[in-house]
Short mmCIF file of C-alpha atoms in Angstrom, two decimals:
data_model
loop_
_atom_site.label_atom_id
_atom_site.label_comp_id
_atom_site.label_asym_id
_atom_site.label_seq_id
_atom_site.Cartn_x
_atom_site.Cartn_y
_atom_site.Cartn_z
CA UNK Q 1 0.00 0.00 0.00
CA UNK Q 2 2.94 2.28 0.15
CA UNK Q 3 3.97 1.70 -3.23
CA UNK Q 4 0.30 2.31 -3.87
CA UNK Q 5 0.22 5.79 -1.45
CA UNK Q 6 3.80 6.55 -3.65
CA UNK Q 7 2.56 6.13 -7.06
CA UNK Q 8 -0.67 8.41 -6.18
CA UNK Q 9 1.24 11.18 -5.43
CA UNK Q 10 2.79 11.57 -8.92
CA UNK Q 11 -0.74 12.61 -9.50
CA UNK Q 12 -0.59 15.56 -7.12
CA UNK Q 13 -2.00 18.84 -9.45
CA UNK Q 14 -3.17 17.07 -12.04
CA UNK Q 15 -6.13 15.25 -11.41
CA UNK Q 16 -8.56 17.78 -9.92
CA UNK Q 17 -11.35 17.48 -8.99
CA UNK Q 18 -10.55 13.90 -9.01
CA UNK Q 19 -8.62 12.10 -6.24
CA UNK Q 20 -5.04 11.18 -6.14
CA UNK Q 21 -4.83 7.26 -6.64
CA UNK Q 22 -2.43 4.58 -6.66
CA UNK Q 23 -2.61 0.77 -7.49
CA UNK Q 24 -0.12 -2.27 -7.00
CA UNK Q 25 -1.15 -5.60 -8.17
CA UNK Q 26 0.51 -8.29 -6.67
CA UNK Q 27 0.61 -11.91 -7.26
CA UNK Q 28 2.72 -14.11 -4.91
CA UNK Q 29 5.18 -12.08 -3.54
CA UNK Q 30 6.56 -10.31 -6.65
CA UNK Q 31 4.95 -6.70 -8.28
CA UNK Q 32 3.05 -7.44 -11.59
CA UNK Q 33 1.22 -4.21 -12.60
CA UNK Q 34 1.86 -0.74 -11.62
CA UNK Q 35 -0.39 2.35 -12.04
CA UNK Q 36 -1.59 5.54 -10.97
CA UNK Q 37 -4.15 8.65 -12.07
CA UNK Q 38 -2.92 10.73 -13.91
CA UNK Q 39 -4.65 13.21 -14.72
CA UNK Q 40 -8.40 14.44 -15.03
CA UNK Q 41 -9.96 12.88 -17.81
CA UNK Q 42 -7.63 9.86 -18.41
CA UNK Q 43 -7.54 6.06 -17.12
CA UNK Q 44 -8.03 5.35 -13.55
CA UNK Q 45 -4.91 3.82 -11.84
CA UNK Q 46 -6.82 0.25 -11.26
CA UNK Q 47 -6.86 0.04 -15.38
CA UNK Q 48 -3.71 1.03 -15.80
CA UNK Q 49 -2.21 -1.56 -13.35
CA UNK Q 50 -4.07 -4.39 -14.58
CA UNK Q 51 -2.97 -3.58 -18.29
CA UNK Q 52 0.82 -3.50 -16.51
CA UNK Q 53 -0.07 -6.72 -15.16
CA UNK Q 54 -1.54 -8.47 -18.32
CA UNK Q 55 -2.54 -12.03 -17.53
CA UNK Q 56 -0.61 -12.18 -14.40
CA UNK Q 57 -3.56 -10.47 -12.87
CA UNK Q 58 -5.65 -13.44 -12.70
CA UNK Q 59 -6.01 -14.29 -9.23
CA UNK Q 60 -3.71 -11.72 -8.17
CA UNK Q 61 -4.12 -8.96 -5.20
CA UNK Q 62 -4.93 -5.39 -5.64
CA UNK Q 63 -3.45 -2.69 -3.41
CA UNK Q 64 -5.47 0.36 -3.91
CA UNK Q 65 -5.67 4.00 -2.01
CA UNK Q 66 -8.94 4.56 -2.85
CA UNK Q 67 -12.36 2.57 -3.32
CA UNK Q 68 -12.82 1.34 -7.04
CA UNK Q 69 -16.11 3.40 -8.58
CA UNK Q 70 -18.97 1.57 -9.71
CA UNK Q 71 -20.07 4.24 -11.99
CA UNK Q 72 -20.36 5.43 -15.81
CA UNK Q 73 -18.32 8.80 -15.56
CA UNK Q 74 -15.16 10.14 -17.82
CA UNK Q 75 -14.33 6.59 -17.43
CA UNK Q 76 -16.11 3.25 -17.02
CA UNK Q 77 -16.49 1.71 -13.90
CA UNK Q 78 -13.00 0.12 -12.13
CA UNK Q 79 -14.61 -2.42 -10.59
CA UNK Q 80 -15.81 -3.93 -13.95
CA UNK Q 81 -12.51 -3.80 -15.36
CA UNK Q 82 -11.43 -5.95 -12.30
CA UNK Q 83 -13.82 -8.72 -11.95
CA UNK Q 84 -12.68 -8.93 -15.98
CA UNK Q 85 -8.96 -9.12 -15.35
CA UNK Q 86 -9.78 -12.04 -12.55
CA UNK Q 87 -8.45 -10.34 -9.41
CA UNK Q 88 -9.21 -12.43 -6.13
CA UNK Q 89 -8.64 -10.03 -3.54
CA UNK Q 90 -8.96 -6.23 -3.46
CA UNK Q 91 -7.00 -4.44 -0.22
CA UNK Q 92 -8.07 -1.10 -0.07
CA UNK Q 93 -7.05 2.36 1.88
CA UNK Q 94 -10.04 4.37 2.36
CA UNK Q 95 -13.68 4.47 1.01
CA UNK Q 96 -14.51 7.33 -1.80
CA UNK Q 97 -15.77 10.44 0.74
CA UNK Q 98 -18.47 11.12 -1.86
CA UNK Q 99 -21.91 9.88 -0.15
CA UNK Q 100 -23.36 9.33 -3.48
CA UNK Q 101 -20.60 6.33 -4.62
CA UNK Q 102 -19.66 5.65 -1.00
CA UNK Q 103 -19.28 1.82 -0.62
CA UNK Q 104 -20.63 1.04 -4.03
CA UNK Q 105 -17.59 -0.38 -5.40
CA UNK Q 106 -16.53 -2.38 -2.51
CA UNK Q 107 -20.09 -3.82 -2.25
CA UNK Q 108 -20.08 -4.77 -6.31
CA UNK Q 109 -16.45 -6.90 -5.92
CA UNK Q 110 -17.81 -8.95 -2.52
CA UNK Q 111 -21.21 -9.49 -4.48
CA UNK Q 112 -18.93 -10.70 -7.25
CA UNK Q 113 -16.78 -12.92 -4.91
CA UNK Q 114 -14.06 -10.67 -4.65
CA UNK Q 115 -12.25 -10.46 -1.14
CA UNK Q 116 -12.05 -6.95 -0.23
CA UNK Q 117 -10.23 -5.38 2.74
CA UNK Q 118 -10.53 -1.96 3.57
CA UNK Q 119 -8.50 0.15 5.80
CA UNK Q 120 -5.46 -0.37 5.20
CA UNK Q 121 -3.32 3.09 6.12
CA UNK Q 122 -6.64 4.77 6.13
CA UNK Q 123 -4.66 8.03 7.79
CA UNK Q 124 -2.23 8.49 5.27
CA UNK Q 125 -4.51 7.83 2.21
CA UNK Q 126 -6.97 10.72 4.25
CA UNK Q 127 -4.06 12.96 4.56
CA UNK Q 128 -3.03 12.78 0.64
CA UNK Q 129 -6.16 13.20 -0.79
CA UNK Q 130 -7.44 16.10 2.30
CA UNK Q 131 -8.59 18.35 -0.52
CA UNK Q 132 -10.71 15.67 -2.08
CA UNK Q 133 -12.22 14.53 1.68
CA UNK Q 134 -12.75 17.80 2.88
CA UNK Q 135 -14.77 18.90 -0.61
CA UNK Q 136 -16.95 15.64 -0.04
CA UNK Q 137 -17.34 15.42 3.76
CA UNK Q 138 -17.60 19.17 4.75
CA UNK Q 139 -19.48 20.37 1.37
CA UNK Q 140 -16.89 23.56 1.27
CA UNK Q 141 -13.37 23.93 -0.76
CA UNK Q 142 -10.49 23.09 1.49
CA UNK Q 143 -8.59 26.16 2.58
CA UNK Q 144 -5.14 26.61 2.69
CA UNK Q 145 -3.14 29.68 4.11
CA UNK Q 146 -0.45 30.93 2.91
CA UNK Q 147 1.98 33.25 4.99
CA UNK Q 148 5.67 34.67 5.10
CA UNK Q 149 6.27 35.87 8.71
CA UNK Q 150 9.72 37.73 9.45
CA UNK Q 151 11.85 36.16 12.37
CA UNK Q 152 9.71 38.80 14.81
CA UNK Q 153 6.11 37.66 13.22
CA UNK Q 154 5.65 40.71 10.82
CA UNK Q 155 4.20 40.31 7.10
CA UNK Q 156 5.26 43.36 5.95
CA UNK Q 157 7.17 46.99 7.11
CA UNK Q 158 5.62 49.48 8.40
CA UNK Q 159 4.63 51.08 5.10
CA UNK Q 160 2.57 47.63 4.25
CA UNK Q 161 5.40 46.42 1.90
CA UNK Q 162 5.86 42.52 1.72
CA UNK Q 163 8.22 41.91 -1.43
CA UNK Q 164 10.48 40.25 -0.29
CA UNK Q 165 10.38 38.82 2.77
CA UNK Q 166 11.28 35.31 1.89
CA UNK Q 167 13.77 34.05 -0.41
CA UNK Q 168 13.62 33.31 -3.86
CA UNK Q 169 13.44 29.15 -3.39
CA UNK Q 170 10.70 29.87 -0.77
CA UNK Q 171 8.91 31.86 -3.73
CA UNK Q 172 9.54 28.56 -5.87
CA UNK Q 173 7.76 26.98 -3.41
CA UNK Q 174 5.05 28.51 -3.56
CA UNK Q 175 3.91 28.45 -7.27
CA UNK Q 176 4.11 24.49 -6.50
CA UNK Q 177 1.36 25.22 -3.98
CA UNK Q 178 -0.27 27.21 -6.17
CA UNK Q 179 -0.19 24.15 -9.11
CA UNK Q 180 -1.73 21.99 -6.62
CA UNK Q 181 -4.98 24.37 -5.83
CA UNK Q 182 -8.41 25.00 -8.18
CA UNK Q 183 -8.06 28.74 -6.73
CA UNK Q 184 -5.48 31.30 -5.57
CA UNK Q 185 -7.26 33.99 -3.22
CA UNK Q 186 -6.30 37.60 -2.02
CA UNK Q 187 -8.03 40.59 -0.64
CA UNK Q 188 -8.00 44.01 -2.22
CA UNK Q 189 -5.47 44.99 -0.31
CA UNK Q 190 -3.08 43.14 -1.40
CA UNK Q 191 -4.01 43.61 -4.87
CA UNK Q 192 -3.31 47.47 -4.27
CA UNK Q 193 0.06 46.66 -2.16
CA UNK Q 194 1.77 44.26 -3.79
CA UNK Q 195 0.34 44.17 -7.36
CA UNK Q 196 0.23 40.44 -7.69
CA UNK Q 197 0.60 38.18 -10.73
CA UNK Q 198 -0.66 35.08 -8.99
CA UNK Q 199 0.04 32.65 -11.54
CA UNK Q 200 1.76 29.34 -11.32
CA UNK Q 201 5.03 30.07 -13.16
CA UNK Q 202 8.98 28.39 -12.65
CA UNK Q 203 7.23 25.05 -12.38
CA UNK Q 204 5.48 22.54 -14.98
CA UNK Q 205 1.47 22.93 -14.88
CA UNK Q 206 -1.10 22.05 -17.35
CA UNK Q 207 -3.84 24.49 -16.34
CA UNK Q 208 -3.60 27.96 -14.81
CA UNK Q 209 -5.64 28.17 -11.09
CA UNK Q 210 -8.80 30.39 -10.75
CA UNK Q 211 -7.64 34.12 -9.58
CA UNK Q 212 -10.12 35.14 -7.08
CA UNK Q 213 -9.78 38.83 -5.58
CA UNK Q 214 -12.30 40.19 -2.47
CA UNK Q 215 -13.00 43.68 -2.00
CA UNK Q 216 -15.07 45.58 0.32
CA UNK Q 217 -15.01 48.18 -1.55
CA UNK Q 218 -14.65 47.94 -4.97
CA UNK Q 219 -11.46 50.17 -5.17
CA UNK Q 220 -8.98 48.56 -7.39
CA UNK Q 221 -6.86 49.60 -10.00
CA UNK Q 222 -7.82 49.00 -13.39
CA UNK Q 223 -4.56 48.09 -14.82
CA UNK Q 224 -4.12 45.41 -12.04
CA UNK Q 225 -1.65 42.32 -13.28
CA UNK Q 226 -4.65 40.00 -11.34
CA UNK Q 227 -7.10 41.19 -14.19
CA UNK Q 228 -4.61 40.32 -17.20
CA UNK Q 229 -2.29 37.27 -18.31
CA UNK Q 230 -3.94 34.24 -19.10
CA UNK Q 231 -5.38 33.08 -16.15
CA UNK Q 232 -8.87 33.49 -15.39
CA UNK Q 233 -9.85 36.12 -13.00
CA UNK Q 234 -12.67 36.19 -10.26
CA UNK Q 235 -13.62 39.57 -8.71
CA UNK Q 236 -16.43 39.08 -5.14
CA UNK Q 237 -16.98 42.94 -4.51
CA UNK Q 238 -19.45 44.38 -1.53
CA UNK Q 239 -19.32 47.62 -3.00
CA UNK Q 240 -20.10 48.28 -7.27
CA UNK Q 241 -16.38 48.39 -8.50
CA UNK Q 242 -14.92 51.56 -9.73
CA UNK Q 243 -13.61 49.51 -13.32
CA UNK Q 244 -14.27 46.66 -14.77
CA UNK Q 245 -11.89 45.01 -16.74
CA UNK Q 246 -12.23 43.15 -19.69
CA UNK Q 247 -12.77 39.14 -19.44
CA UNK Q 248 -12.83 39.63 -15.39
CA UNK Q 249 -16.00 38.07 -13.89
CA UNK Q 250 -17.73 40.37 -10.93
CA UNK Q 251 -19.64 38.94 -8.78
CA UNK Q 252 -21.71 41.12 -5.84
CA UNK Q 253 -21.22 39.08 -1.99
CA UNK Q 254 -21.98 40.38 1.30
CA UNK Q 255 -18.30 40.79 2.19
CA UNK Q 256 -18.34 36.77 4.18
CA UNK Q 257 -15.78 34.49 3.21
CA UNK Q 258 -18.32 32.00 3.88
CA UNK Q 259 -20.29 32.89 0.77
CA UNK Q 260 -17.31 33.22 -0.87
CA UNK Q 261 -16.74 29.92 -0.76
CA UNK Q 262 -19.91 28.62 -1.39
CA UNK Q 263 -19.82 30.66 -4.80
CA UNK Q 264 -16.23 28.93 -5.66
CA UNK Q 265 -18.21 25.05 -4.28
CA UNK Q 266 -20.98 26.13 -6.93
CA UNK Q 267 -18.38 26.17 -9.86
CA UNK Q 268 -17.04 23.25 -8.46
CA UNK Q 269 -13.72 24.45 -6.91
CA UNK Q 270 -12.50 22.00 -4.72
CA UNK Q 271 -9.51 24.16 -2.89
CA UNK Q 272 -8.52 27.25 -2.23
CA UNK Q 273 -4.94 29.05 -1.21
CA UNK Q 274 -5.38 32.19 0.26
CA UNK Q 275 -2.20 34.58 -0.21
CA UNK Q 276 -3.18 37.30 2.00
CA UNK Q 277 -3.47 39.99 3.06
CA UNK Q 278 -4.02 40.94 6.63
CA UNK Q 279 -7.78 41.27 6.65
CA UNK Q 280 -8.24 37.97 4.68
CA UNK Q 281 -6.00 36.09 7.45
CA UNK Q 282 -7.38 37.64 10.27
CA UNK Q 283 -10.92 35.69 9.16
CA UNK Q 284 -9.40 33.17 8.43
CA UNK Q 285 -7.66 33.01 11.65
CA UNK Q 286 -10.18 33.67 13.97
CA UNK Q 287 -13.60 32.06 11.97
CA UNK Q 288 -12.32 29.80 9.44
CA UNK Q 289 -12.69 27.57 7.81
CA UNK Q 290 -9.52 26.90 7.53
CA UNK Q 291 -7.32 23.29 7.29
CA UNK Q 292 -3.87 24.37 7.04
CA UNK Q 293 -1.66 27.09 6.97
CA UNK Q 294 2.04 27.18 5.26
CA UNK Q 295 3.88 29.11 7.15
CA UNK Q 296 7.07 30.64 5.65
CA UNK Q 297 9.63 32.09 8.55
CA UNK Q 298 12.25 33.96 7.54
CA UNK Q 299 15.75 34.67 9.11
CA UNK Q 300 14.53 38.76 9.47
CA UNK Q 301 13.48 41.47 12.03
CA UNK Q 302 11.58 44.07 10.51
CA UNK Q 303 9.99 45.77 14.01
CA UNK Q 304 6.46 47.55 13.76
CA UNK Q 305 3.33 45.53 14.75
CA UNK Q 306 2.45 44.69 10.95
CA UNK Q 307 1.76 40.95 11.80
CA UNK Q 308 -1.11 38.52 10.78
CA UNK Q 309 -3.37 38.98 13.10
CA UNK Q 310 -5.37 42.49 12.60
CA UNK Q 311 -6.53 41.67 16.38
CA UNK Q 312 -4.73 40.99 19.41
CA UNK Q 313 -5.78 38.31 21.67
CA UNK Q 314 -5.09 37.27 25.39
CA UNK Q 315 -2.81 34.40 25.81
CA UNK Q 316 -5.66 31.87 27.19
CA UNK Q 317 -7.38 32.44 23.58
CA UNK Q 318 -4.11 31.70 21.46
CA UNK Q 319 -5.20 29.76 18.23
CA UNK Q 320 -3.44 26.76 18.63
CA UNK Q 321 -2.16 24.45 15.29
CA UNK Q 322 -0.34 21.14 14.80
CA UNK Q 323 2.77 20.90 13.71
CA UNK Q 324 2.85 18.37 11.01
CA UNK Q 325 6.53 18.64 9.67
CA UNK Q 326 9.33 21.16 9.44
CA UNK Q 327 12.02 21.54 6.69
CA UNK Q 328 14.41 24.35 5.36
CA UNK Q 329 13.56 25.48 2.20
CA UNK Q 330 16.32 28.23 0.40
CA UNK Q 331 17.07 30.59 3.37
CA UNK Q 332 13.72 30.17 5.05
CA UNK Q 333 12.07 27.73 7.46
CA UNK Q 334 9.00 25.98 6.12
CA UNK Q 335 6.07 24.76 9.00
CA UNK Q 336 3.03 22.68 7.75
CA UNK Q 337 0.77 23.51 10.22
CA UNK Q 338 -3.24 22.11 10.66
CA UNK Q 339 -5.98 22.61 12.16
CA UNK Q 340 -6.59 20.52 15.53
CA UNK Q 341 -9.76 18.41 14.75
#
């Protein structure tokens, strides 16, 4: 199943809205057929392995991170192209999230005398695919944060400038993150600061992310580099904007990030990063949603009180986040932090 968990991630920003998904077939105790997803629109991985298998299949096992579908979609159903290939047993990580299919496929293999076990590094199959089990579970895009923190905690000087506070490899970063998102989200204010591309560029991607922009407002500049390039371009303004730039979709919202997101779960955006600025964080911070943030530390001391939080709070009410893993990336410190629960 690790192979399996190993091969899935090769899939990792190009398969959305789908699932990452990985498949071993083994028969004895030697590897016959390898495959994974990957990408939106193509083979599953359980096809692909049993063609790498070929007739070695027949009465083989099936390592799987995700539960076969037992549906007519993109692609015909996996379980189908299964009980064809003769597979005898079908070990599988974690049941598809999505209460419409949920259990369907493991319920057409035992019908068909497959043995199925399910469960098998449930965690870590949950923790690949979060995006995919938080669209499905929780109804709502899964939110990411974004931030670059100086040594001393600030975002930015005390004039409200941010570029650069990390270092070029930590940028790098970043437009991998960006690759592996439906949607790249900012508030006005950063938009007027910082003048942001927010495109995925320096790294391979097949599809641009959608650029979504809040404002209270509706004060932005017209010649904005959000509103050109060839990325498409979201605007969710309170206020009637003062331009309206050509091939940019407006939207009127009451100014929640709640609605916000429902509007991005109606077009079927499955994730969201959020790149700032301070007003977007502090929601996010202190309501949510939010799953995880990405926290970027660099080796700096800018002074001021320009930090994340727009609000203080007393130390009894500290938001509190798990530490899932630490590394240096470039100059700067990188912390995967999520939510607790």
């Amino acid at each position: 199943m690790r192979m399996a968990l190993e091969l899935a991630e090769l899939g990792r920003g190009f398969v959305s809205p789908n699932p990452m998904v990985g498949a071993v077939i083994v028969k004895g105790k030697r590897v016959v057929g390898v495959g994974y997803h990957r990408r939106y629109g193509e083979e599953h991985a359980e096809v692909r392995a049993i063609r790498d298998a070929g007739d070695s299949a027949r009465g083989a096992t099936m390592y799987v991170t995700l539960e076969p579908h037992n549906f007519h979609g993109h692609q015909p159903p996996c379980t189908e192209a299964i009980l064809e290939a003769g597979i005898a047993r079908v070990v599988v990580g974690a049941l598809d999230p999505n209460p419409k299919v949920r259990g369907g496929g493991v319920r057409r293999l035992r019908e068909a005398g497959v043995e199925v076990v399910v469960g098998v590094l449930e965690e870590e199959v949950r923790r690949q695919n979060e995006i995919f089990f938080t669209f499905h579970e929780r109804g709502r895009p899964f939110v990411a944060l974004k931030l670059a923190l100086t040594a001393d905690g600030r975002i930015a000087d005390r004039w409200g400038r941010s570029r650069w506070i990390t270092s070029e490899a930590a940028r790098e970063r970043v437009h991998l993150m960006r690759s592996y998102h439906d949607a790249i989200l900012v508030g006005a204010g950063t938009v007027r600061a910082d003048d942001p591309l927010l495109t995925v560029r320096h790294v391979f991607t097949e599809r641009q992310p959608l650029r979504v922009v809040l404002s209270r407002s509706g004060k932005l500049p017209c010649d904005a580099r959000v509103f050109g390039g060839d990325a498409p371009t979201l605007l969710l303004s309170v206020r009637e904007p003062e331009c309206r730039p050509e091939g940019v979709e407006i939207i009127p919202f009451s100014g929640a990030f709640a609605e916000a997101l429902e509007i991005l779960r109606e077009r079927g955006i499955t994730s969201v990063l959020v790149e700032g600025g301070r007003e977007v964080a502090t929601t996010l911070l202190t309501e949510g949603p939010l799953d995880r943030i990405h926290l970027f530390i660099a080796p700096k001391f800018l002074g001021g009180d320009f930090g994340p939080l727009a609000k203080a709070l007393p130390v009894g009410e500290a938001l509190k986040f798990s530490v899932e893993s630490a590394e240096v990336v470039g100059e700067d410190v990188l912390m995967e932090l999520v939510a607790d629960g």
